[in-house]
Tab-separated table of C-alpha atoms in Angstrom:
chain	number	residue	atom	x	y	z
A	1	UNK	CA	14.423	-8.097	26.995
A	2	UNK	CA	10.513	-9.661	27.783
A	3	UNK	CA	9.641	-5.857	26.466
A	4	UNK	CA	6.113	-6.327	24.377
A	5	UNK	CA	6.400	-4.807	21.157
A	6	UNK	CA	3.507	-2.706	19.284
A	7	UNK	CA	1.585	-5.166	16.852
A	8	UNK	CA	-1.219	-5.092	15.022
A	9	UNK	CA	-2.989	-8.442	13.923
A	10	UNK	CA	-4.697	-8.950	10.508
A	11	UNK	CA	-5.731	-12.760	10.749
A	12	UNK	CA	-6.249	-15.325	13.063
A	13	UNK	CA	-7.659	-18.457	12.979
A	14	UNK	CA	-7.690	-20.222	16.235
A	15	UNK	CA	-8.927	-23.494	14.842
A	16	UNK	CA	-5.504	-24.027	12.993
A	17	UNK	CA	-3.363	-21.404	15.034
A	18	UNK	CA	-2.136	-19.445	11.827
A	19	UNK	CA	-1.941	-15.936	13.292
A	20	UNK	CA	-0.500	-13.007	10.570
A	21	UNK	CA	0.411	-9.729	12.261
A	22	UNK	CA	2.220	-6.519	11.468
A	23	UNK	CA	4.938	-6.315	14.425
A	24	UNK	CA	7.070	-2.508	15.224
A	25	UNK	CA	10.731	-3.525	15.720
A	26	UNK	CA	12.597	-0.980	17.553
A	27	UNK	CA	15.820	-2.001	15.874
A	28	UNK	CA	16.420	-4.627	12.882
A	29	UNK	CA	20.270	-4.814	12.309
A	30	UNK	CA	21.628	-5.875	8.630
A	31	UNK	CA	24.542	-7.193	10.430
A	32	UNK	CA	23.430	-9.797	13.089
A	33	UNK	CA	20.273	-11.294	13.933
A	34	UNK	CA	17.260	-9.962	15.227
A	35	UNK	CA	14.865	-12.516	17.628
A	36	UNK	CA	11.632	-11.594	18.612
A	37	UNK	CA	9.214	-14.038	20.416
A	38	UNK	CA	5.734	-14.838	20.502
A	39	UNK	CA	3.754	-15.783	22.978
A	40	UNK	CA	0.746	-18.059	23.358
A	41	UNK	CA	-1.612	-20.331	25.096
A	42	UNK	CA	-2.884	-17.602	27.966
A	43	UNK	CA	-7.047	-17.886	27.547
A	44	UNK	CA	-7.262	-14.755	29.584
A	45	UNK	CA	-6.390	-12.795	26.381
A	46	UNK	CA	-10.083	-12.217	24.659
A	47	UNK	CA	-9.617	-9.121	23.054
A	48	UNK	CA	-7.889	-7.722	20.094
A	49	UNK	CA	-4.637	-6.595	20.904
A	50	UNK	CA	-3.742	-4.198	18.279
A	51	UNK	CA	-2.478	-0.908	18.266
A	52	UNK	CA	-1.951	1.704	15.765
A	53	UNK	CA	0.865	3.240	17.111
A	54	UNK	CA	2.554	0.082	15.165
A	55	UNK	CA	2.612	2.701	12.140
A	56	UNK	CA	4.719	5.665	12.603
A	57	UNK	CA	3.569	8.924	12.220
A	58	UNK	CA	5.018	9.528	8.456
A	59	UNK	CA	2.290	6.409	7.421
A	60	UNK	CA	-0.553	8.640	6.656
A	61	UNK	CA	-2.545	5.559	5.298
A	62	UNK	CA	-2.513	1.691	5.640
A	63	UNK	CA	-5.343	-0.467	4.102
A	64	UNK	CA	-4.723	-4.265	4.974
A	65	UNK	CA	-8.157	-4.784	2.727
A	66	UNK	CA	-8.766	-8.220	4.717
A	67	UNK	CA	-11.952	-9.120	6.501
A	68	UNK	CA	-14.829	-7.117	8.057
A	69	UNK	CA	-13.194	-3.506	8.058
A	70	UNK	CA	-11.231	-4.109	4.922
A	71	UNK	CA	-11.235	-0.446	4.221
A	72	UNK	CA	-10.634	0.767	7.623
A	73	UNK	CA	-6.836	2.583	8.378
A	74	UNK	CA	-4.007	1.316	10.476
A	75	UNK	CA	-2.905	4.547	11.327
A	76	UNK	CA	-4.517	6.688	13.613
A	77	UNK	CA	-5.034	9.022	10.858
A	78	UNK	CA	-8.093	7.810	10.654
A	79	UNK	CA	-8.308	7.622	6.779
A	80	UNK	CA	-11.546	5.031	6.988
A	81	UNK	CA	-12.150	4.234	3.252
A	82	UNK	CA	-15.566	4.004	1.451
A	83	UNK	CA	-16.046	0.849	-0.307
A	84	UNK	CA	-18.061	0.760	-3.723
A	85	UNK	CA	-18.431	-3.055	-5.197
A	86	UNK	CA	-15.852	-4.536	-4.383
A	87	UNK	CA	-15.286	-8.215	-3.353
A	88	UNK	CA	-13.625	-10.313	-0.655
A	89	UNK	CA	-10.718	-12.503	-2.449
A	90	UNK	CA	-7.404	-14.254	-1.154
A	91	UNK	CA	-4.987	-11.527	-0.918
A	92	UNK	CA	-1.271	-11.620	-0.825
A	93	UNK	CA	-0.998	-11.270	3.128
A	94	UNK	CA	-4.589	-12.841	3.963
A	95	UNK	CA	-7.424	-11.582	2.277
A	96	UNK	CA	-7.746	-8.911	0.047
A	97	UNK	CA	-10.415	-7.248	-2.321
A	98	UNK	CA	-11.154	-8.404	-6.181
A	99	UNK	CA	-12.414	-4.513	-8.181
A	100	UNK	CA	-13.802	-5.644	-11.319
A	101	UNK	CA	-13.052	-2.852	-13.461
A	102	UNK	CA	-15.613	-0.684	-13.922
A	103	UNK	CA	-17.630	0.457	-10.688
A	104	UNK	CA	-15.363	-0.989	-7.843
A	105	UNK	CA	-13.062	1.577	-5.765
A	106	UNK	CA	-12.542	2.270	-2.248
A	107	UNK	CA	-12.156	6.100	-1.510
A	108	UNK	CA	-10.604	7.439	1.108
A	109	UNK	CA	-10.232	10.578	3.424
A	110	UNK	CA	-6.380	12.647	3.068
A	111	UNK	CA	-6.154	13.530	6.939
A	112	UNK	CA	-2.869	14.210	7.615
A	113	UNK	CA	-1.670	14.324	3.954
A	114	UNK	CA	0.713	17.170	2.844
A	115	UNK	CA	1.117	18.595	-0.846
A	116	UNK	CA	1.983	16.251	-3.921
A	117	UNK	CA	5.614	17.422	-4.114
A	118	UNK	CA	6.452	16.156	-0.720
A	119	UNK	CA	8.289	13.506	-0.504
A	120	UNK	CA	6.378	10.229	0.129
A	121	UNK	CA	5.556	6.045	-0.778
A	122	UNK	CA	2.619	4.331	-2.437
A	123	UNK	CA	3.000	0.811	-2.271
A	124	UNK	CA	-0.036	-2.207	-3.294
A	125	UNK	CA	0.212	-5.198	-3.975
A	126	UNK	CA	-1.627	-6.357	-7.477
A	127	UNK	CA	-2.587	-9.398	-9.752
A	128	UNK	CA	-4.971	-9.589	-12.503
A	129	UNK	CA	-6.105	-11.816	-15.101
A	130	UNK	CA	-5.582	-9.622	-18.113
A	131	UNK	CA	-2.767	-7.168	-19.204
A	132	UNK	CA	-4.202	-3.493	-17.968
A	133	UNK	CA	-5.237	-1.954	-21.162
A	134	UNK	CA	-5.370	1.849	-21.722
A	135	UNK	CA	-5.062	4.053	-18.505
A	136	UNK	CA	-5.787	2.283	-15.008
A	137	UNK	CA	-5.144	3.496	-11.480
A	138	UNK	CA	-3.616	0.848	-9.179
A	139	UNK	CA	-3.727	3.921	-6.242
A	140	UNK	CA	-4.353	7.695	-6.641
A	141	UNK	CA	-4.196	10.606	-4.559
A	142	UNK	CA	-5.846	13.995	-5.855
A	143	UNK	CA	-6.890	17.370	-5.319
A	144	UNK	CA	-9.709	17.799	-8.611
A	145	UNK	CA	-10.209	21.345	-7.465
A	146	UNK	CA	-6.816	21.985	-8.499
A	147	UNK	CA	-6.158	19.314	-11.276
A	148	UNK	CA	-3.392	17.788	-8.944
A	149	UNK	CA	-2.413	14.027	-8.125
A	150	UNK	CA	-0.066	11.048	-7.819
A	151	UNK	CA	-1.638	8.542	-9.665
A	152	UNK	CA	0.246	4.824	-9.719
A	153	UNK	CA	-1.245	2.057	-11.958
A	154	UNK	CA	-0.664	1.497	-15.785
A	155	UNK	CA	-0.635	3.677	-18.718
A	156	UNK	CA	-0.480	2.113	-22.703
A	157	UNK	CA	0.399	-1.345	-21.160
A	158	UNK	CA	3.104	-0.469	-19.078
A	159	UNK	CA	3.499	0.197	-15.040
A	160	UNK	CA	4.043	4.060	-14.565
A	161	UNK	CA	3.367	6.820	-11.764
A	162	UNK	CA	2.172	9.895	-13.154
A	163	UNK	CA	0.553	13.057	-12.609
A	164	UNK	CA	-2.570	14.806	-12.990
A	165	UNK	CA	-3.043	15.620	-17.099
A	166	UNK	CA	-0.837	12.344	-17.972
A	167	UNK	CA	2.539	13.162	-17.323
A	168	UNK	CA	4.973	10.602	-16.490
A	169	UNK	CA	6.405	10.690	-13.234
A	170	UNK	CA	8.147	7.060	-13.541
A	171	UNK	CA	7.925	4.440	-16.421
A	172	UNK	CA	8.780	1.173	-14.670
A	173	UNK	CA	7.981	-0.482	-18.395
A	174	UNK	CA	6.005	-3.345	-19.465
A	175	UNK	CA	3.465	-4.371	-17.005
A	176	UNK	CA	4.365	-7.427	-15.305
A	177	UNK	CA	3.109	-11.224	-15.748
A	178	UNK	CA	-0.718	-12.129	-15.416
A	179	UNK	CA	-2.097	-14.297	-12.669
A	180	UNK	CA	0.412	-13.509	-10.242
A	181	UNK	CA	1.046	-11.363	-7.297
A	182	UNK	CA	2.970	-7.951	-8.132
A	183	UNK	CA	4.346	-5.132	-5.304
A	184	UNK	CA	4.616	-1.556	-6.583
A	185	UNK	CA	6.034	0.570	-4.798
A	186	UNK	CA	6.534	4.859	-5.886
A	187	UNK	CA	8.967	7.236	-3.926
A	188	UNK	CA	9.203	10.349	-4.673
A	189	UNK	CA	12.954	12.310	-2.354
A	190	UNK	CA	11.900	16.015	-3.176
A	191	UNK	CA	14.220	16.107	-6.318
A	192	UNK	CA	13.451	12.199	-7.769
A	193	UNK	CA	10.642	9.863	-8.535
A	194	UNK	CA	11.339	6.183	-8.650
A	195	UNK	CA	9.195	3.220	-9.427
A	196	UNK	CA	9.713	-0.123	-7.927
A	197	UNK	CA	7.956	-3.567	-9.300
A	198	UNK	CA	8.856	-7.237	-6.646
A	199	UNK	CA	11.361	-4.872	-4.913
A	200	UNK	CA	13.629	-4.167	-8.391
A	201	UNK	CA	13.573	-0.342	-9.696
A	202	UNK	CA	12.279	-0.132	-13.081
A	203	UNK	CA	12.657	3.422	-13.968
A	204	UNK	CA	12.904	7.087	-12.369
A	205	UNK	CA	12.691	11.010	-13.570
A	206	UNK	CA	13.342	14.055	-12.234
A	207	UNK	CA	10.080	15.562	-13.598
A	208	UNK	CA	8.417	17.512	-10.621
A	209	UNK	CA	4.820	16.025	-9.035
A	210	UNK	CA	2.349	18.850	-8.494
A	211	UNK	CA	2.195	21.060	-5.792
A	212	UNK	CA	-1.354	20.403	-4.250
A	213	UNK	CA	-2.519	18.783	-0.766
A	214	UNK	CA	-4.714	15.588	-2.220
A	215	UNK	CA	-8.119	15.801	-0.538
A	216	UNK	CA	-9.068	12.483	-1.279
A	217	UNK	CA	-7.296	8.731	-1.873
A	218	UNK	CA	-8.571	6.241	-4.115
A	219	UNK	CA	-8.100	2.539	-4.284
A	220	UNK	CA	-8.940	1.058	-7.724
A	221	UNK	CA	-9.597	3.826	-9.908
A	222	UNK	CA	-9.381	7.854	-9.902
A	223	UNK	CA	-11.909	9.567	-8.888
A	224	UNK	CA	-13.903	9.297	-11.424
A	225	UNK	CA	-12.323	6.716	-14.227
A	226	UNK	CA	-9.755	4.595	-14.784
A	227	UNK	CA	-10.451	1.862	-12.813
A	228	UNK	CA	-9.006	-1.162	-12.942
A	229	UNK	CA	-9.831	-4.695	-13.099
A	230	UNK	CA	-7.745	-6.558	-10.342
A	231	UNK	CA	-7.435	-8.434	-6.724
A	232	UNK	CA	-5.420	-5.952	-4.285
A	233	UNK	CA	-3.917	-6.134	-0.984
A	234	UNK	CA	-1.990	-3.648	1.367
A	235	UNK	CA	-1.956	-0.673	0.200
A	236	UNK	CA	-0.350	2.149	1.790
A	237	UNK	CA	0.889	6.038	1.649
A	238	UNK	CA	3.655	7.557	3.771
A	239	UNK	CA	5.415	10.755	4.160
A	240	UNK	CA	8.675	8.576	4.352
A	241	UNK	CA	10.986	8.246	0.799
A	242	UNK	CA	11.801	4.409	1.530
A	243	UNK	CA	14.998	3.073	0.552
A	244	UNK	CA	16.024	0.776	-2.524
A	245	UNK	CA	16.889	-1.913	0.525
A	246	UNK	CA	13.677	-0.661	2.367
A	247	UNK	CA	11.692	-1.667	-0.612
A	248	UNK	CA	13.207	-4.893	-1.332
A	249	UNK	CA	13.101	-6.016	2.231
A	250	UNK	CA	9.560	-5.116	2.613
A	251	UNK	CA	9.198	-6.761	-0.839
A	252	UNK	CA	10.739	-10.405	0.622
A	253	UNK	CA	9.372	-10.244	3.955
A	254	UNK	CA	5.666	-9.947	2.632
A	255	UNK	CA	5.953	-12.398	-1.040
A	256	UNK	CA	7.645	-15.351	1.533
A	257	UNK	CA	7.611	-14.414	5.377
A	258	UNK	CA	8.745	-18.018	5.728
């Protein structure tokens, strides 16, 4: 209906015209198609036109890791990470950020977070080299002062969310193939936690998350150990329980947009 719609870019290269954005559809039906257009060519444009409103207010936390403020939000939550060591690498949307294991992280503010028991979705995209050995944190989100957190990653070689002390949350099982992009994705309902590897859930429990606000979010590690040796892209942390078809489309639409 020529209405513009809320977007927020993440590459561009005007040499070859490759242009990746995140776009806000007011409605995407499952039972027709959906057309949106883009427009291009106008030279007048020179500035940036992104937006955070393209992030609802139940995203608390969106880190497209690519170029110059890799660790900035997309929210306007403001959750501006702090980067430690890590490295630009190709990501699975653009670019993304290579943590080698041992002193790379990104940390993060919690503004707008609520407590751990609220319901909620962590979802990153991963690939390494080597298996995760031993206890590493893909994501976490704690409160040390009160020995509370959702931690996502990989516990004794297999893909789990868990909580503060080692508890399993969800044991999505073996952790996936080497050299190749993985999406993880944990939900927690209020009653439920589920964990989701390429869109397919692995495993779920009714064992209840702690009850404490995080005060922090890491990327890479928990604050402080654990970290892990990987390339990541996208992560993010909402207040909304996503969907089994939620997580699979997001799962399709980001491995082959094409």
């Amino acid at each position: 209906n020529g209405s513009r719609l809320d977007h927020q870019l993440e590459y561009y290269d005007a040499s070859t015209g490759q242009y990746i954005a995140w776009v806000r559809i007011p409605v995407l039906s499952y039972t027709s198609v959906t057309t949106i257009r883009m427009m291009y060519g106008n030279q007048a444009v020179t500035s940036d036109p992104s937006v955070q409103s393209v992030w609802v207010s139940s995203y608390k936390g969106v880190w497209h890791l690519n170029g110059t403020a890799f660790a900035d939000d997309g929210t306007d939550n403001a959750n501006n990470g702090t980067n430690n060591a890590t490295t630009p690498v190709t990501g699975r949307i653009a670019g993304g950020r290579g943590f080698n294991g041992t002193t790379s992280y990104i940390m993060t503010p919690a503004n707008g977070f609520v407590d751990n028991d609220n319901n909620q979705t962590i979802s990153i995209w991963a690939n390494y080299s080597v298996t995760p050995s031993g206890n590493r944190n893909l994501m976490s989100f704690q409160n040390a002062a009160q020995s509370s957190a959702i931690q996502l990653g990989f516990r004794g070689g297999n893909a789990v969310a868990w909580k503060w002390g080692g508890t399993i949350l969800a044991d999505g099982g073996t952790a996936p193939s080497t050299n190749t992009w993985h999406y993880y994705v944990y939900v927690y309902d209020g009653t439920t936690s589920y964990i989701y590897i390429d869109g397919v859930l692995k495993g779920s429990s009714t064992v209840a998350p702690q009850t404490y606000k995080p005060t922090e979010g890491d990327i890479g590690r928990y604050n402080d150990g654990e970290y892990l040796a990987a390339n990541l892209d996208e992560a993010r942390f909402s207040m909304s329980p996503k969907s089994a078809g939620w997580v699979m489309t997001e799962y399709l639409n980001q491995n082959d947009p094409a």
